[in-house]
Amino acid sequence: MTNNVDSNATSSEPFVEFKNEQQDRNLFYSIAWLLLVLLLVVPLASFLAPVWLFLQIIEPFLPVVREVNLLLEKFMTWPRLMGLAIYEGRATFPNPLEEKPTSS
């Protein structure tokens, strides 16, 4: 097993060296998605959670609410999609409206 860090490196050089430009881009996208999660996605999901819960109660009485619940559920699970994008360092935006539902 080889070490990527040069043994003659000085303290002013970075501690971690990336093997290629792709890893640099993946790190950039992971940081960008993390900022988006903290500033937009989690607050939005937190705001929509009580609405979604209330609509769950009245959905059996008003079937029209089902479509609204499905839309809200996509936004409620958006943090999970963002977490996966952060982990993988995806370059594509994890859009909650384009993702296929995980359950039938």
mmCIF file of N, CA and C in Angstrom, residues 44-46 48-50 52 71-80:
data_model
loop_
_atom_site.group_PDB
_atom_site.id
_atom_site.type_symbol
_atom_site.label_atom_id
_atom_site.label_comp_id
_atom_site.label_asym_id
_atom_site.label_seq_id
_atom_site.Cartn_x
_atom_site.Cartn_y
_atom_site.Cartn_z
ATOM 1 N N LEU A 44 -36.966 23.744 4.857
ATOM 2 C CA LEU A 44 -38.195 23.527 4.092
ATOM 3 C C LEU A 44 -38.926 22.282 4.582
ATOM 4 N N ALA A 45 -38.208 21.194 4.775
ATOM 5 C CA ALA A 45 -38.827 19.954 5.260
ATOM 6 C C ALA A 45 -39.396 20.148 6.664
ATOM 7 N N SER A 46 -38.707 20.909 7.492
ATOM 8 C CA SER A 46 -39.199 21.178 8.840
ATOM 9 C C SER A 46 -40.479 22.008 8.822
ATOM 10 N N LEU A 48 -42.679 22.037 6.310
ATOM 11 C CA LEU A 48 -43.759 21.267 5.686
ATOM 12 C C LEU A 48 -44.225 20.071 6.519
ATOM 13 N N ALA A 49 -43.424 19.640 7.477
ATOM 14 C CA ALA A 49 -43.755 18.443 8.255
ATOM 15 C C ALA A 49 -45.106 18.540 8.966
ATOM 16 N N PRO A 50 -45.407 19.627 9.692
ATOM 17 C CA PRO A 50 -46.724 19.685 10.357
ATOM 18 C C PRO A 50 -47.890 19.687 9.369
ATOM 19 N N TRP A 52 -47.930 18.281 6.402
ATOM 20 C CA TRP A 52 -48.022 16.922 5.870
ATOM 21 C C TRP A 52 -48.703 15.996 6.880
ATOM 22 N N LEU A 71 -46.922 15.016 -3.103
ATOM 23 C CA LEU A 71 -45.983 16.100 -3.405
ATOM 24 C C LEU A 71 -45.211 16.519 -2.153
ATOM 25 N N LEU A 72 -45.923 16.677 -1.050
ATOM 26 C CA LEU A 72 -45.256 17.044 0.196
ATOM 27 C C LEU A 72 -44.277 15.967 0.648
ATOM 28 N N GLU A 73 -44.641 14.719 0.418
ATOM 29 C CA GLU A 73 -43.763 13.617 0.811
ATOM 30 C C GLU A 73 -42.455 13.645 0.031
ATOM 31 N N LYS A 74 -42.503 14.055 -1.217
ATOM 32 C CA LYS A 74 -41.276 14.176 -2.007
ATOM 33 C C LYS A 74 -40.338 15.211 -1.399
ATOM 34 N N PHE A 75 -40.917 16.319 -0.919
ATOM 35 C CA PHE A 75 -40.095 17.341 -0.283
ATOM 36 C C PHE A 75 -39.635 16.918 1.111
ATOM 37 N N MET A 76 -40.442 16.100 1.784
ATOM 38 C CA MET A 76 -40.066 15.613 3.109
ATOM 39 C C MET A 76 -38.894 14.639 3.037
ATOM 40 N N THR A 77 -38.786 13.890 1.939
ATOM 41 C CA THR A 77 -37.687 12.924 1.800
ATOM 42 C C THR A 77 -36.514 13.491 1.008
ATOM 43 N N TRP A 78 -36.585 14.753 0.634
ATOM 44 C CA TRP A 78 -35.494 15.391 -0.111
ATOM 45 C C TRP A 78 -34.174 15.380 0.671
ATOM 46 N N PRO A 79 -34.166 15.561 1.993
ATOM 47 C CA PRO A 79 -32.884 15.482 2.704
ATOM 48 C C PRO A 79 -32.171 14.147 2.511
ATOM 49 N N ARG A 80 -32.937 13.058 2.379
ATOM 50 C CA ARG A 80 -32.312 11.756 2.136
ATOM 51 C C ARG A 80 -31.607 11.730 0.777
#
